[in-house]
Short mmCIF file of C-alpha atoms in Angstrom, two decimals:
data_model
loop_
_atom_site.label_atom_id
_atom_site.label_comp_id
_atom_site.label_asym_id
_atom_site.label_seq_id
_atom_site.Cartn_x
_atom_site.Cartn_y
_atom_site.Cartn_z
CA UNK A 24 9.63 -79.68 87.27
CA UNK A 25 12.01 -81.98 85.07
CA UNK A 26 13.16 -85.50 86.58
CA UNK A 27 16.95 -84.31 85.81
CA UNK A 28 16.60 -80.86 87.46
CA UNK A 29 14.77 -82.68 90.84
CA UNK A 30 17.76 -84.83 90.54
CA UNK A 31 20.75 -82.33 89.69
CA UNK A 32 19.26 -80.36 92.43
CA UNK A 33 19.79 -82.97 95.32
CA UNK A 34 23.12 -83.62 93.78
CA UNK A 35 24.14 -80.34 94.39
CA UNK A 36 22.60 -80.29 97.67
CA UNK A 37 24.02 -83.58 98.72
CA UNK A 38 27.53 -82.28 97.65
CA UNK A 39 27.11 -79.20 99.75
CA UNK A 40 26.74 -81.52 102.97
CA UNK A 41 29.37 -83.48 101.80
CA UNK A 42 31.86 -81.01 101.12
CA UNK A 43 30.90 -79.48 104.60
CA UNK A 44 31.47 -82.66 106.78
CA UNK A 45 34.68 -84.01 108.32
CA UNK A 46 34.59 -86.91 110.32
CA UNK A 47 38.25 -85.86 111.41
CA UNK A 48 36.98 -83.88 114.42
CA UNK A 49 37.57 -84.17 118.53
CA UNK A 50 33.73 -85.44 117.82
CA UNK A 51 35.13 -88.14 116.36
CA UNK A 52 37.76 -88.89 119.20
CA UNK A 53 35.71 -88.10 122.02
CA UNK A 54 32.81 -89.98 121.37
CA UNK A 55 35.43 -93.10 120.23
CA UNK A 56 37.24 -92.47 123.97
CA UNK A 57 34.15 -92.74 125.55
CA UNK A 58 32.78 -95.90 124.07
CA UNK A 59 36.07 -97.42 124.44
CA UNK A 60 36.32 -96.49 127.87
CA UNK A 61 32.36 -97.56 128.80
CA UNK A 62 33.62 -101.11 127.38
CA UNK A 63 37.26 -100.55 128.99
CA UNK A 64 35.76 -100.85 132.06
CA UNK A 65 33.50 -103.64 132.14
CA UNK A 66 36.77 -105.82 131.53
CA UNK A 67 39.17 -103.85 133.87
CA UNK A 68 36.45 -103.58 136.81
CA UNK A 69 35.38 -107.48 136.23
CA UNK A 70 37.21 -110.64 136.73
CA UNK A 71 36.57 -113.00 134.19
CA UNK A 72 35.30 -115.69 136.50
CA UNK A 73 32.43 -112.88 137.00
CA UNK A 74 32.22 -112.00 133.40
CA UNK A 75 31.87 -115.79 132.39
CA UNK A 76 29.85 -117.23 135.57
CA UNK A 77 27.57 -119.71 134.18
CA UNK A 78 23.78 -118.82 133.78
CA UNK A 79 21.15 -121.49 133.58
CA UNK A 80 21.66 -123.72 130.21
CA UNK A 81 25.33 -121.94 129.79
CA UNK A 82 28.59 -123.99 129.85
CA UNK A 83 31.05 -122.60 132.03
CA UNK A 84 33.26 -120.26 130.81
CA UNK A 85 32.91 -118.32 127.70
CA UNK A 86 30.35 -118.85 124.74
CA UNK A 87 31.88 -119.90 121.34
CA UNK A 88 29.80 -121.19 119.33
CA UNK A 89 29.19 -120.41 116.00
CA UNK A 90 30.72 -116.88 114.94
CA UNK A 91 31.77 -116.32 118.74
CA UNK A 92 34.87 -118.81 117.87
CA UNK A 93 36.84 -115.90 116.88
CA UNK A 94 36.55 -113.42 120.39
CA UNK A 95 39.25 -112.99 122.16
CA UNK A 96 38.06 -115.36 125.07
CA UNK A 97 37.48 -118.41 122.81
CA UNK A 98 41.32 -118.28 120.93
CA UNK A 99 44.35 -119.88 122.33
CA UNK A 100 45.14 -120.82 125.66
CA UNK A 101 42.30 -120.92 128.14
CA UNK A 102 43.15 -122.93 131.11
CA UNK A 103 43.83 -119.39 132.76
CA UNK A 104 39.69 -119.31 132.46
CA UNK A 105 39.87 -115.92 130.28
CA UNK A 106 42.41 -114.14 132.38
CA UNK A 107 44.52 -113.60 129.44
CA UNK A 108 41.97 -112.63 127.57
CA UNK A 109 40.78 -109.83 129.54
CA UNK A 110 43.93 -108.50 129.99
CA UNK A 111 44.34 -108.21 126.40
CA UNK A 112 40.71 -106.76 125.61
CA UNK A 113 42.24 -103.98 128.51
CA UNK A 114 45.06 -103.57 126.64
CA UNK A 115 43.22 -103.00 123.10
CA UNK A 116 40.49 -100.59 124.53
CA UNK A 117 43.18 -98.72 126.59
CA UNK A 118 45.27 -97.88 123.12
CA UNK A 119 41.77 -97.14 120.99
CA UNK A 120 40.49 -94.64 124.17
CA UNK A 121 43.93 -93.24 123.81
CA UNK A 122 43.09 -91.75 120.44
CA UNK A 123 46.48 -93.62 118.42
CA UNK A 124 46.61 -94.22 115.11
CA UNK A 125 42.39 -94.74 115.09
CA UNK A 126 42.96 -96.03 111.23
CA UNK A 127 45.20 -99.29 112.80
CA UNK A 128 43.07 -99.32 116.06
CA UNK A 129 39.50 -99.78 115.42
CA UNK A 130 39.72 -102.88 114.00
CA UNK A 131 41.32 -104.24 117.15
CA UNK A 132 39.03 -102.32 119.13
CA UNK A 133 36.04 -103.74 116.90
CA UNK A 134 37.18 -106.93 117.87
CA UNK A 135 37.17 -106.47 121.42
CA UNK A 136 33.97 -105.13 121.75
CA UNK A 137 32.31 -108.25 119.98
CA UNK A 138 34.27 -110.15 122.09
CA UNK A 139 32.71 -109.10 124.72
CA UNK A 140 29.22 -108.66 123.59
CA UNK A 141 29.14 -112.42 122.28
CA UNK A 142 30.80 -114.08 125.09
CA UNK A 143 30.53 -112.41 128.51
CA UNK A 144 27.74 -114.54 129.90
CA UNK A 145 25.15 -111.75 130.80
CA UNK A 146 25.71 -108.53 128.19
CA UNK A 147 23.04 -105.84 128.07
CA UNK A 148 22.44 -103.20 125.64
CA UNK A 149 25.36 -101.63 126.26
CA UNK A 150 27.73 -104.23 125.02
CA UNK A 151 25.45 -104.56 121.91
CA UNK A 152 24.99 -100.81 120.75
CA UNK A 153 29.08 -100.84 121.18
CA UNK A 154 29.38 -103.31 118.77
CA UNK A 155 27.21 -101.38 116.06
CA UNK A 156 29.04 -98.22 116.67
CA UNK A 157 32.65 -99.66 116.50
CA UNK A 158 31.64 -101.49 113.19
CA UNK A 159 29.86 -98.53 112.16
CA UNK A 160 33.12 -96.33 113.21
CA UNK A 161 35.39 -98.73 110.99
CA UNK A 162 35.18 -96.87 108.04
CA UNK A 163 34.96 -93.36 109.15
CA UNK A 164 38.36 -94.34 111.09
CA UNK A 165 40.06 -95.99 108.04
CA UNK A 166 39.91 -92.74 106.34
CA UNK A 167 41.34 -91.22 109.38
CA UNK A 168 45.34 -90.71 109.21
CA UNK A 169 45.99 -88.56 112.10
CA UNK A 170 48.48 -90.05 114.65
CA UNK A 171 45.87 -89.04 117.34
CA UNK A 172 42.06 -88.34 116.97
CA UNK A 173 42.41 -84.99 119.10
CA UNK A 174 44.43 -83.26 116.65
CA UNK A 175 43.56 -81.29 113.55
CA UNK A 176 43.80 -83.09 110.67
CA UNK A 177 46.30 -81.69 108.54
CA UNK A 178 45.96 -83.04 104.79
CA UNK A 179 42.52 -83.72 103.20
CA UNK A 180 41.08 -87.29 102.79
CA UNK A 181 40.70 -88.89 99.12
CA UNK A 182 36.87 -87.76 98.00
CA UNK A 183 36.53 -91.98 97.73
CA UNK A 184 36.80 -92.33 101.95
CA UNK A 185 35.30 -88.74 102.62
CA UNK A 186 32.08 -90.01 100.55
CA UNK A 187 32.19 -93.49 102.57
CA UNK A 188 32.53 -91.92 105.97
CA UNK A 189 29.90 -89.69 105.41
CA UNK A 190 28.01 -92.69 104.69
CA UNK A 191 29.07 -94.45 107.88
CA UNK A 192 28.29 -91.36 109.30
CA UNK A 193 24.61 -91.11 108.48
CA UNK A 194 24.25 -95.01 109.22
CA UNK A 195 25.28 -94.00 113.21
CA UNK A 196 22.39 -91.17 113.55
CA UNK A 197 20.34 -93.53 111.85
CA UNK A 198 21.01 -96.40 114.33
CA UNK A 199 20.86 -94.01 117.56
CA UNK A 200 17.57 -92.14 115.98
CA UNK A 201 16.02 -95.82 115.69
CA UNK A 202 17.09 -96.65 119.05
CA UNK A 203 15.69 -94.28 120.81
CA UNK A 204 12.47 -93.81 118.57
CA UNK A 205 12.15 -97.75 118.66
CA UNK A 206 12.51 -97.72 122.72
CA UNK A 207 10.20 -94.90 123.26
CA UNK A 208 7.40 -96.36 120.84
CA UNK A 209 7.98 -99.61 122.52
CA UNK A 210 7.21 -98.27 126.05
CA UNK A 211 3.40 -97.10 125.07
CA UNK A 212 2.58 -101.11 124.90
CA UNK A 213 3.59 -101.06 128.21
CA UNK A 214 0.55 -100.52 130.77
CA UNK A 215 2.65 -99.05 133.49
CA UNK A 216 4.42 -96.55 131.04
CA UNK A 217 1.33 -95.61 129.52
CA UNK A 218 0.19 -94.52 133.21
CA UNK A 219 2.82 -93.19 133.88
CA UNK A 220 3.96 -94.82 137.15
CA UNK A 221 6.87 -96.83 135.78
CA UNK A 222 9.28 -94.88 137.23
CA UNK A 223 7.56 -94.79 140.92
CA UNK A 224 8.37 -99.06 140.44
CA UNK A 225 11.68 -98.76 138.64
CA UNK A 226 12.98 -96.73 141.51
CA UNK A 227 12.24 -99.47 144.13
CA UNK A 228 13.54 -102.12 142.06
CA UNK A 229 15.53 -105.05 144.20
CA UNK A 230 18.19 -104.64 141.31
CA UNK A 231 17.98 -101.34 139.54
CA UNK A 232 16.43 -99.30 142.20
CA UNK A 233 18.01 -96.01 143.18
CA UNK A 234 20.88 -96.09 144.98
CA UNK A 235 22.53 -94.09 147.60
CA UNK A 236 22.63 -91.06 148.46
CA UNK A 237 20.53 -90.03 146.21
CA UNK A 238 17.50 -92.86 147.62
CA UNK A 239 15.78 -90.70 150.13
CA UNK A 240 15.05 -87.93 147.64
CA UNK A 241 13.92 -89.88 144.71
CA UNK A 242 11.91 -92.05 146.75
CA UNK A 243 10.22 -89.42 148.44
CA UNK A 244 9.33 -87.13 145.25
CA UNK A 245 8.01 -90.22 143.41
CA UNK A 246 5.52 -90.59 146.34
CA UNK A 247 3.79 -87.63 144.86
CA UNK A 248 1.42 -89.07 141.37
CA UNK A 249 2.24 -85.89 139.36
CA UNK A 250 6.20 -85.96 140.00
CA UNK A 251 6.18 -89.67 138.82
CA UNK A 252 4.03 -89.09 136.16
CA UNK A 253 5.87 -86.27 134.88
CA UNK A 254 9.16 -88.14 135.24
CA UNK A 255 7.37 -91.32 133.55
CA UNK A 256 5.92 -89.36 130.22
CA UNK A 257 9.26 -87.01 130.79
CA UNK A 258 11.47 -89.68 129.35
CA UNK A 259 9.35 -90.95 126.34
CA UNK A 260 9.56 -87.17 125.28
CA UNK A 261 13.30 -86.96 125.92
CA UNK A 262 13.89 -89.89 124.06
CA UNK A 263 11.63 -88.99 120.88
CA UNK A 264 13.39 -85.40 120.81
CA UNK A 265 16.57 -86.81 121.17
CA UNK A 266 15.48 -89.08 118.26
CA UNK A 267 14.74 -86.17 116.40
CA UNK A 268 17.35 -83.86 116.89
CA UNK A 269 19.89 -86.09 115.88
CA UNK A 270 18.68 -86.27 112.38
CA UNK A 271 18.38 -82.39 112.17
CA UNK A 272 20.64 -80.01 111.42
CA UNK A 273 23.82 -79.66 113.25
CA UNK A 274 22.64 -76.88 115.68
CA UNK A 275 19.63 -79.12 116.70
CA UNK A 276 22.01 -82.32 116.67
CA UNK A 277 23.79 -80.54 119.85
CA UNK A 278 20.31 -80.15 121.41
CA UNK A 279 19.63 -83.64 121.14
CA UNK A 280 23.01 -84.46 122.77
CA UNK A 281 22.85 -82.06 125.72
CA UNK A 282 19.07 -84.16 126.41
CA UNK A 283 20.89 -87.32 125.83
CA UNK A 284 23.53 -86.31 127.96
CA UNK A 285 20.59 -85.36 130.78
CA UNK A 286 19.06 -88.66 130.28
CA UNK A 287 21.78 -90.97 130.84
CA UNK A 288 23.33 -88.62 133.44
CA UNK A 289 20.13 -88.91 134.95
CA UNK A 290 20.35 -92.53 135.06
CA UNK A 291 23.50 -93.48 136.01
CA UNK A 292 22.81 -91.21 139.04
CA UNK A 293 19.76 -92.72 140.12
CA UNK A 294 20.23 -96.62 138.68
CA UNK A 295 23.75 -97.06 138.02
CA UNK A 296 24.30 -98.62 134.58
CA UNK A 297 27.78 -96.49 133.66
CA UNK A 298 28.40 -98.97 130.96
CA UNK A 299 25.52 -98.49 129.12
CA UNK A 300 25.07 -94.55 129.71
CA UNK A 301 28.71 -94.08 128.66
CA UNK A 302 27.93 -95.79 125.46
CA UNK A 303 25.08 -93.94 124.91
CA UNK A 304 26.90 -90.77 125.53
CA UNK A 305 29.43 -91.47 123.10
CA UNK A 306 27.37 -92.92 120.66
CA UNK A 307 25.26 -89.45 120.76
CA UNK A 308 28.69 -87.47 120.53
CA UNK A 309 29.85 -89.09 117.20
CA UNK A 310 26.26 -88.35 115.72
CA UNK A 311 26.18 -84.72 116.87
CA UNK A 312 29.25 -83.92 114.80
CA UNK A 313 28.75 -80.31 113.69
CA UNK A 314 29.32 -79.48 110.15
CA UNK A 315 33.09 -77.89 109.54
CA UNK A 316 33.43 -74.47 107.72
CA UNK A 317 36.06 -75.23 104.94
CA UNK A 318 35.99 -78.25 103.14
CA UNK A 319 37.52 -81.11 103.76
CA UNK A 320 38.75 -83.26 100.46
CA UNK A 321 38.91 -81.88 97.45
CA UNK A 322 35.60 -81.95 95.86
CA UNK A 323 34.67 -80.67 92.33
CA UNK A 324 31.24 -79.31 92.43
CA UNK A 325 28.59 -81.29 90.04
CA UNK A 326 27.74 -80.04 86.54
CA UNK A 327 23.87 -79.50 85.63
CA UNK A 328 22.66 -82.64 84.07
CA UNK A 329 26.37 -84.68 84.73
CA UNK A 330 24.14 -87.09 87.27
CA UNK A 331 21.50 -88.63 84.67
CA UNK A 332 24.65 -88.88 81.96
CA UNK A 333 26.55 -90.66 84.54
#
């Protein structure tokens, strides 16, 4: 087969996705809400004397050095010891979980998410898969000119931002497919994951340990080896299909986010950690976003050989 057929014939086939996706999409504004909201509440929830409680070498109050000179808790007046701060990072997520005006939101909302990944004293993963996804959302919501991201959009997008938020697009099941195939490949260096009686120790963790009322139940079926085994090895698999689906098609994609929706369920119930499952939630919403029926922009379809003469 000829080099310029091979390549006229993933042109075509990379403007048939193209012209089939739409970023514009209650996907799109759900899975936005709900990261918004998983960060929304780590500031509402959390005074900032909590949020900023010195840990070991840390200065009191918040970090800002280097880039983190430019979050919301290093900027202007901070004798109220990030009081003001929080209430505006409240304030910012409230509006961007809203679903208004996404295209002048998500840069605030960007903002307020790496403020509080790079200064809160003690961020997890949540805080720092938030910040990928909001600057990963940035351009898919600058092409976005819908008052609110639960309506229909009503006039097409330029083909310029259609082709960059498909990009953006891709980059976020990329991310989420290499976070959860990086975490499950990581676990297998792990002796007691590779037995498979992780979960038997996670469950009586001091910190992270089940919690009420759920503790009696969990702690009595991981007594049994093949119930914590199977819950052990059970999650690696989860999180490799989930991994999987989410660069299939769009049918599979939806697979991969009812699992995902299982897993973190599963562990909010059990551990806590709403934060970090909400993120994960919404991150997995955005990147199950089906393909739409009728084109979006307005998209001439590729001539044979225009792609080599280009």
């Amino acid at each position: 087969m000829r080099l310029d057929t091979i390549v006229d014939d993933q042109a075509t086939r990379l403007h048939r996705h193209l012209s089939r996706y739409s970023a514009r999409t209650r996907w799109f504004g759900i899975g936005r809400s709900i990261i918004c909201f998983a960060e929304l509440t780590v500031v509402l929830l959390t005074p900032s004397n909590a949020l900023l409680i010195p840990v070991l070498s840390i200065t009191d109050g918040a970090r800002c050095d280097g880039v983190r000179a430019v979050s919301a808790f290093c900027v202007g007046d901070q004798s109220s010891g990030g009081e003001y701060a929080r209430w505006l990072l409240v304030a910012i997520l409230l509006v961007a979980a809203s679903g208004y005006r996404p295209r002048w939101t998500v840069i605030p909302q960007t903002w307020a998410v790496f403020s509080i990944a790079s200064s809160i004293s003690v961020p997890d993963g949540g805080e720092s898969i938030s910040l990928i996804m909001s600057m990963l959302m940035v351009p898919i919501a600058l092409a976005d000119g819908r008052k609110w991201h639960w309506t229909k959009a009503e006039r097409p997008s330029s083909p310029t931002w259609h082709a960059v938020s498909f990009a953006a697009f891709w980059a976020i099941r990329l991310q989420l497919a290499y976070v959860y195939l990086d975490t499950a490949i990581s676990k297998f260096g792990v002796s007691d994951w590779a037995n498979g009686t992780a979960e038997y120790y996670f469950l009586r963790d001091n910190m992270f340990g089940v919690a009420r009322p759920l503790d009696g139940i969990f702690l009595e079926l991981s007594k049994n080896p093949v119930i914590v085994v199977g819950m052990t090895w059970g999650a690696l698999v989860v999180e490799l299909a989930i991994a999987a689906c989410i660069l299939s098609s769009g049918q599979w994609r939806k697979v991969g986010l009812g699992l995902d929706v299982m897993l973190h369920g599963m562990i909010i119930l059990t551990m806590g950690l709403w934060s970090f499952g909400l993120v994960m939630i919404g991150s997995a919403v955005i990147a199950s976003t089906p393909a739409v029926i009728a084109p979006t922009p307005a998209l001439a379809e590729p001539r044979r050989g225009t792609v080599l003469a280009a």
